[in-house]
CSV table of C-alpha atoms and ligand atoms in Angstrom, one decimal:
chain,number,residue,atom,x,y,z
J,10,UNK,CA,83.5,105.4,341.4
J,11,UNK,CA,86.2,103.7,343.7
J,12,UNK,CA,83.6,101.2,344.9
J,13,UNK,CA,83.4,99.8,341.5
J,14,UNK,CA,87.2,99.3,341.2
J,15,UNK,CA,88.5,95.9,342.1
J,16,UNK,CA,92.3,95.4,342.3
J,17,UNK,CA,94.0,92.2,341.5
J,18,UNK,CA,97.4,90.4,341.4
J,19,UNK,CA,97.8,91.6,337.9
J,20,UNK,CA,94.8,91.9,335.6
J,21,UNK,CA,95.4,88.2,334.9
J,22,UNK,CA,94.0,87.3,338.3
J,23,UNK,CA,90.9,89.5,337.5
J,24,UNK,CA,90.4,87.7,334.1
J,25,UNK,CA,90.6,84.4,335.9
J,26,UNK,CA,88.2,85.5,338.7
J,27,UNK,CA,85.7,86.7,336.1
J,28,UNK,CA,85.7,83.4,334.3
J,29,UNK,CA,85.6,81.5,337.6
J,30,UNK,CA,82.6,83.5,338.7
J,31,UNK,CA,80.6,83.5,335.5
J,32,UNK,CA,81.5,80.5,333.4
J,33,UNK,CA,81.9,76.7,334.0
J,34,UNK,CA,81.2,73.4,332.4
J,35,UNK,CA,78.7,73.7,329.5
J,36,UNK,CA,79.4,77.4,329.1
J,37,UNK,CA,81.3,79.2,326.4
J,38,UNK,CA,83.9,81.9,326.7
J,39,UNK,CA,84.2,83.8,323.4
J,40,UNK,CA,87.1,85.8,322.1
J,41,UNK,CA,88.8,86.8,318.9
J,42,UNK,CA,91.0,84.3,317.0
J,43,UNK,CA,94.4,85.9,318.1
J,44,UNK,CA,93.1,87.2,321.3
J,45,UNK,CA,95.1,87.2,324.6
J,46,UNK,CA,96.3,83.7,325.7
J,47,UNK,CA,94.9,84.1,329.2
J,48,UNK,CA,91.3,83.7,328.0
J,49,UNK,CA,91.5,80.0,326.8
J,50,UNK,CA,93.8,79.1,329.8
J,51,UNK,CA,91.4,80.4,332.3
J,52,UNK,CA,88.3,79.1,330.5
J,53,UNK,CA,89.8,75.5,330.4
J,54,UNK,CA,90.8,75.7,334.0
J,55,UNK,CA,87.2,76.4,334.9
J,56,UNK,CA,85.8,73.6,332.7
J,57,UNK,CA,84.3,76.2,330.2
J,58,UNK,CA,84.7,75.9,326.5
J,59,UNK,CA,86.9,78.5,324.8
J,60,UNK,CA,85.4,79.7,321.4
J,61,UNK,CA,87.2,81.8,318.9
J,62,UNK,CA,85.8,84.1,316.2
J,63,UNK,CA,87.9,84.5,313.0
J,64,UNK,CA,89.9,87.7,312.5
J,65,UNK,CA,90.3,89.8,309.3
J,66,UNK,CA,93.8,90.9,308.6
J,67,UNK,CA,94.8,90.1,312.2
J,68,UNK,CA,92.1,92.4,313.5
J,69,UNK,CA,89.1,91.5,315.7
J,70,UNK,CA,85.9,91.3,313.6
J,71,UNK,CA,82.8,92.5,315.5
J,72,UNK,CA,80.3,90.7,313.1
J,73,UNK,CA,82.3,87.4,313.4
J,74,UNK,CA,82.2,87.7,317.2
J,75,UNK,CA,78.5,88.4,317.3
J,76,UNK,CA,77.8,85.5,314.9
J,77,UNK,CA,79.4,83.1,317.4
J,78,UNK,CA,77.3,84.1,320.3
J,79,UNK,CA,75.0,81.3,321.6
J,80,UNK,CA,72.8,80.8,324.6
J,81,UNK,CA,75.8,79.2,326.2
J,82,UNK,CA,78.1,82.2,325.7
J,83,UNK,CA,78.7,83.6,329.2
J,84,UNK,CA,81.6,85.9,328.6
J,85,UNK,CA,83.0,87.7,325.6
J,86,UNK,CA,86.6,89.1,325.9
J,87,UNK,CA,88.1,91.8,323.7
J,88,UNK,CA,91.7,92.8,324.2
J,89,UNK,CA,91.8,96.3,322.9
J,90,UNK,CA,94.5,97.0,321.8
J,91,UNK,CA,95.2,93.3,321.4
J,92,UNK,CA,98.3,91.3,322.4
J,93,UNK,CA,100.1,89.8,320.4
J,94,UNK,CA,98.7,91.5,317.2
J,95,UNK,CA,98.7,95.1,318.3
J,96,UNK,CA,95.5,95.8,316.5
J,97,UNK,CA,92.9,98.2,317.8
J,98,UNK,CA,89.2,98.7,317.4
J,99,UNK,CA,87.6,102.1,317.4
J,100,UNK,CA,85.1,103.3,320.1
J,101,UNK,CA,82.3,102.9,317.6
J,102,UNK,CA,83.2,99.3,316.8
J,103,UNK,CA,83.5,98.4,320.5
J,104,UNK,CA,80.1,100.1,321.1
J,105,UNK,CA,78.5,98.1,318.3
J,106,UNK,CA,79.9,94.9,319.8
J,107,UNK,CA,78.4,95.9,323.3
J,108,UNK,CA,75.1,96.8,321.6
J,109,UNK,CA,74.9,93.4,319.8
J,110,UNK,CA,75.5,91.2,322.9
J,111,UNK,CA,72.7,89.8,324.9
J,112,UNK,CA,72.4,91.3,328.5
J,113,UNK,CA,73.0,87.9,329.8
J,114,UNK,CA,76.5,87.8,328.5
J,115,UNK,CA,79.3,89.6,330.3
J,116,UNK,CA,81.5,91.7,327.9
J,117,UNK,CA,85.1,92.2,329.2
J,118,UNK,CA,87.1,94.9,327.6
J,119,UNK,CA,90.8,94.1,328.3
J,120,UNK,CA,92.6,97.5,328.0
J,121,UNK,CA,96.0,96.5,329.1
J,122,UNK,CA,97.6,98.8,326.6
J,123,UNK,CA,95.2,101.6,326.7
J,124,UNK,CA,97.8,104.1,327.7
J,125,UNK,CA,99.7,103.6,324.4
J,126,UNK,CA,96.9,104.5,322.1
J,127,UNK,CA,97.1,107.9,320.4
J,128,UNK,CA,94.2,107.7,318.0
J,129,UNK,CA,91.2,110.1,318.8
J,130,UNK,CA,88.6,107.4,318.0
J,131,UNK,CA,89.7,105.0,320.8
J,132,UNK,CA,88.2,104.6,324.2
J,133,UNK,CA,89.2,102.1,326.8
J,134,UNK,CA,85.6,101.5,327.6
J,135,UNK,CA,84.9,103.2,330.9
J,136,UNK,CA,81.7,104.9,329.4
J,137,UNK,CA,80.4,101.5,328.5
J,138,UNK,CA,80.8,100.3,332.1
J,139,UNK,CA,79.0,103.3,333.3
J,140,UNK,CA,76.1,102.9,330.9
J,141,UNK,CA,75.4,99.1,331.3
J,142,UNK,CA,75.4,96.4,333.9
J,143,UNK,CA,77.2,93.7,331.8
J,144,UNK,CA,80.4,95.5,330.8
J,145,UNK,CA,83.8,95.3,332.7
J,146,UNK,CA,87.1,97.0,331.8
J,147,UNK,CA,90.3,95.6,333.0
J,148,UNK,CA,93.5,97.6,333.2
J,149,UNK,CA,97.1,97.0,334.4
J,150,UNK,CA,100.1,98.8,335.7
J,151,UNK,CA,102.3,96.1,334.2
J,152,UNK,CA,102.8,97.5,330.7
J,153,UNK,CA,102.8,101.3,331.1
J,154,UNK,CA,104.9,101.2,334.2
J,155,UNK,CA,107.1,98.3,332.9
J,156,UNK,CA,106.6,96.4,336.2
J,157,UNK,CA,108.9,93.5,336.1
J,158,UNK,CA,108.1,92.0,339.4
J,159,UNK,CA,105.2,93.9,341.0
J,160,UNK,CA,101.7,92.8,340.2
J,161,UNK,CA,98.8,95.3,340.0
J,162,UNK,CA,95.8,95.2,337.8
J,163,UNK,CA,92.4,96.6,338.3
J,164,UNK,CA,88.9,96.1,336.9
J,165,UNK,CA,86.2,98.9,336.6
J,166,UNK,CA,82.9,97.0,337.0
J,167,UNK,CA,79.2,97.4,337.4
J,168,UNK,CA,78.5,97.2,341.2
J,169,UNK,CA,77.0,93.7,340.9
J,170,UNK,CA,80.2,92.4,339.3
J,171,UNK,CA,82.4,94.2,341.7
J,172,UNK,CA,80.4,92.7,344.6
J,173,UNK,CA,81.0,89.2,343.1
J,174,UNK,CA,84.7,89.7,342.5
J,175,UNK,CA,85.1,91.0,346.0
J,176,UNK,CA,83.4,88.0,347.5
J,177,UNK,CA,85.4,85.4,345.6
J,178,UNK,CA,89.0,87.0,345.5
J,179,UNK,CA,91.5,85.9,348.0
J,180,UNK,CA,91.3,88.4,351.0
J,181,UNK,CA,95.1,89.1,350.8
J,182,UNK,CA,95.6,89.2,347.0
C,20,LIG,C1,99.8,91.7,329.9
C,20,LIG,C2,98.4,91.6,329.6
C,20,LIG,C3,97.4,91.3,330.5
C,20,LIG,C4,97.7,90.9,332.0
C,20,LIG,O1,98.7,91.7,332.5
C,20,LIG,P1,98.9,91.6,334.1
C,20,LIG,O2,100.3,91.7,334.2
C,20,LIG,O3,98.4,90.3,334.7
C,20,LIG,O4,98.2,92.8,334.7
C,20,LIG,C5,96.1,91.2,330.2
C,20,LIG,N1,95.7,91.4,328.9
C,20,LIG,C6,96.6,91.7,328.0
C,20,LIG,C7,96.0,91.9,326.6
C,20,LIG,C8,97.9,91.8,328.2
C,20,LIG,O5,98.8,92.1,327.2
Protein backbone atom coordinates (compact mmCIF):
# COMPACT_ATOMS: atom_id res chain seq x y z
CA UNK A 1 0.00 0.00 0.00
CA UNK A 2 1.94 3.00 -1.31
CA UNK A 3 -0.04 5.39 0.91
CA UNK A 4 1.59 3.78 3.93
CA UNK A 5 5.17 4.14 2.62
CA UNK A 6 6.98 7.26 3.82
CA UNK A 7 10.34 8.08 2.23
CA UNK A 8 13.17 9.80 4.04
CA UNK A 9 16.59 11.29 3.66
CA UNK A 10 17.99 7.89 4.61
CA UNK A 11 16.16 5.74 7.14
CA UNK A 12 18.09 7.70 9.80
CA UNK A 13 15.77 10.62 9.11
CA UNK A 14 12.74 8.38 9.60
CA UNK A 15 14.13 7.00 12.88
CA UNK A 16 14.69 10.59 14.07
CA UNK A 17 11.18 11.65 12.96
CA UNK A 18 9.56 8.66 14.69
CA UNK A 19 11.27 9.56 17.96
CA UNK A 20 10.49 13.26 17.48
CA UNK A 21 6.81 12.41 16.98
CA UNK A 22 6.32 9.83 19.70
CA UNK A 23 8.89 10.39 22.50
CA UNK A 24 10.04 13.38 24.52
CA UNK A 25 11.10 14.38 28.04
CA UNK A 26 10.00 11.77 30.58
CA UNK A 27 9.56 9.08 27.92
CA UNK A 28 11.76 6.05 27.34
CA UNK A 29 13.14 4.70 24.07
CA UNK A 30 14.05 1.03 24.49
CA UNK A 31 16.48 -1.01 22.39
CA UNK A 32 18.93 -3.84 22.68
CA UNK A 33 22.35 -3.36 24.32
CA UNK A 34 24.38 -3.36 21.09
CA UNK A 35 21.61 -1.90 18.98
CA UNK A 36 22.10 0.70 16.25
CA UNK A 37 23.76 3.93 17.43
CA UNK A 38 21.09 6.22 15.98
CA UNK A 39 18.49 5.26 18.61
CA UNK A 40 20.20 6.85 21.64
CA UNK A 41 21.36 9.84 19.58
CA UNK A 42 17.84 10.64 18.38
CA UNK A 43 16.30 9.84 21.78
CA UNK A 44 18.63 12.27 23.56
CA UNK A 45 18.18 14.92 20.87
CA UNK A 46 14.47 14.87 21.72
CA UNK A 47 14.93 14.84 25.50
CA UNK A 48 13.78 11.22 25.82
CA UNK A 49 15.67 8.66 27.89
CA UNK A 50 17.45 5.83 26.05
CA UNK A 51 17.09 2.47 27.84
CA UNK A 52 18.97 -0.69 26.85
CA UNK A 53 18.15 -4.35 27.43
CA UNK A 54 21.12 -6.71 27.91
CA UNK A 55 22.01 -9.12 25.10
CA UNK A 56 22.98 -12.78 25.24
CA UNK A 57 26.02 -13.68 23.13
CA UNK A 58 25.72 -10.36 21.26
CA UNK A 59 22.17 -11.17 20.25
CA UNK A 60 18.97 -9.28 21.11
CA UNK A 61 17.07 -11.04 23.91
CA UNK A 62 13.28 -10.78 23.55
CA UNK A 63 12.57 -11.53 27.22
CA UNK A 64 15.14 -8.99 28.41
CA UNK A 65 13.58 -6.32 26.17
CA UNK A 66 10.04 -7.11 27.37
CA UNK A 67 11.21 -6.98 30.99
CA UNK A 68 12.36 -3.38 30.54
CA UNK A 69 9.08 -2.08 29.18
CA UNK A 70 7.51 0.45 31.57
CA UNK A 71 4.52 2.79 31.30
CA UNK A 72 7.05 5.38 30.04
CA UNK A 73 8.27 3.23 27.14
CA UNK A 74 7.01 4.93 23.97
CA UNK A 75 9.13 3.22 21.31
CA UNK A 76 10.99 -0.09 21.10
CA UNK A 77 13.59 -0.39 18.33
CA UNK A 78 14.92 -3.66 17.00
CA UNK A 79 17.58 -3.63 14.29
CA UNK A 80 17.10 -6.97 12.56
CA UNK A 81 19.70 -7.86 11.38
CA UNK A 82 21.58 -5.71 13.85
CA UNK A 83 24.43 -3.32 13.12
CA UNK A 84 27.19 -3.63 14.40
CA UNK A 85 26.85 -7.23 15.66
CA UNK A 86 25.30 -8.83 12.56
CA UNK A 87 22.97 -10.97 14.70
CA UNK A 88 19.46 -11.75 13.52
CA UNK A 89 16.20 -12.82 15.20
CA UNK A 90 13.78 -15.26 13.61
CA UNK A 91 10.28 -14.30 12.45
CA UNK A 92 8.90 -16.13 15.51
CA UNK A 93 11.08 -14.23 17.97
CA UNK A 94 10.14 -10.87 16.44
CA UNK A 95 6.47 -11.85 16.51
CA UNK A 96 6.80 -12.81 20.19
CA UNK A 97 8.31 -9.39 20.91
CA UNK A 98 5.47 -7.65 19.05
CA UNK A 99 2.90 -9.76 20.92
CA UNK A 100 4.43 -8.91 24.30
CA UNK A 101 4.42 -5.13 23.86
CA UNK A 102 1.54 -2.96 25.01
CA UNK A 103 -0.43 -1.39 22.13
CA UNK A 104 0.53 2.02 23.49
CA UNK A 105 4.12 1.35 22.56
CA UNK A 106 5.38 1.79 18.99
CA UNK A 107 7.54 -1.12 17.76
CA UNK A 108 10.02 -0.13 15.05
CA UNK A 109 11.68 -2.96 13.16
CA UNK A 110 14.78 -1.53 11.49
CA UNK A 111 15.49 -3.89 8.61
CA UNK A 112 18.33 -1.95 6.95
CA UNK A 113 20.04 -5.25 6.06
CA UNK A 114 16.97 -7.32 5.19
CA UNK A 115 18.17 -7.97 1.64
CA UNK A 116 21.23 -9.83 2.93
CA UNK A 117 19.41 -12.44 5.01
CA UNK A 118 19.22 -15.91 3.48
CA UNK A 119 17.62 -17.90 6.30
CA UNK A 120 14.05 -19.14 5.72
CA UNK A 121 12.78 -18.23 9.18
CA UNK A 122 13.47 -14.51 8.72
CA UNK A 123 10.97 -11.79 7.94
CA UNK A 124 11.65 -8.07 7.63
CA UNK A 125 8.32 -7.48 9.38
CA UNK A 126 5.89 -6.24 6.70
CA UNK A 127 3.22 -8.74 7.82
CA UNK A 128 3.44 -7.36 11.37
CA UNK A 129 2.87 -3.84 10.02
CA UNK A 130 -0.18 -5.11 8.16
CA UNK A 131 -1.68 -6.90 11.15
CA UNK A 132 -1.27 -4.19 13.82
CA UNK A 133 -1.46 -0.44 14.26
CA UNK A 134 1.70 -0.01 16.35
CA UNK A 135 4.41 -1.61 14.19
CA UNK A 136 6.64 0.21 11.68
CA UNK A 137 9.30 -1.32 9.42
CA UNK A 138 12.16 0.87 8.21
CA UNK A 139 14.27 0.02 5.17
CA UNK A 140 17.05 1.68 3.20
CA UNK A 141 18.68 1.72 -0.21
CA UNK A 142 22.02 2.60 1.45
CA UNK A 143 23.32 -0.89 2.14
CA UNK A 144 22.03 -3.14 -0.61
CA UNK A 145 22.80 -0.55 -3.30
CA UNK A 146 26.01 0.69 -1.68
CA UNK A 147 24.84 4.29 -1.96
CA UNK A 148 27.84 6.39 -1.00
CA UNK A 149 26.28 9.81 -1.46
CA UNK A 150 22.59 9.44 -2.21
CA UNK A 151 20.14 9.19 0.68
CA UNK A 152 16.98 7.12 0.37
CA UNK A 153 15.21 5.30 3.16
CA UNK A 154 11.60 4.27 3.56
CA UNK A 155 9.22 3.27 6.29
CA UNK A 156 6.22 0.98 5.93
CA UNK A 157 3.70 2.16 8.51
CA UNK A 158 0.17 1.88 9.80
CA UNK A 159 -1.83 4.71 8.20
CA UNK A 160 -2.00 6.67 11.48
CA UNK A 161 1.82 6.71 11.71
CA UNK A 162 2.29 7.53 8.00
CA UNK A 163 -0.05 10.48 8.50
CA UNK A 164 1.99 11.78 11.45
CA UNK A 165 5.34 11.37 9.64
CA UNK A 166 4.01 13.12 6.55
CA UNK A 167 2.83 16.04 8.65
CA UNK A 168 6.13 16.61 10.48
CA UNK A 169 8.75 15.76 7.86
CA UNK A 170 10.34 18.55 5.87
CA UNK A 171 8.28 19.05 2.70
CA UNK A 172 11.37 18.84 0.45
CA UNK A 173 13.22 16.00 2.23
C1 LIG B 1 22.79 2.08 7.99
C2 LIG B 1 21.71 1.81 8.94
C3 LIG B 1 20.59 2.65 9.05
C4 LIG B 1 20.43 3.96 8.35
O1 LIG B 1 20.74 3.97 7.06
P1 LIG B 1 20.39 5.22 6.14
O2 LIG B 1 21.60 5.38 5.30
O3 LIG B 1 20.11 6.41 6.99
O4 LIG B 1 19.18 4.79 5.37
C5 LIG B 1 19.59 2.31 9.93
N1 LIG B 1 19.66 1.20 10.67
C6 LIG B 1 20.70 0.36 10.60
C7 LIG B 1 20.70 -0.86 11.44
C8 LIG B 1 21.77 0.63 9.74
O5 LIG B 1 22.82 -0.19 9.71
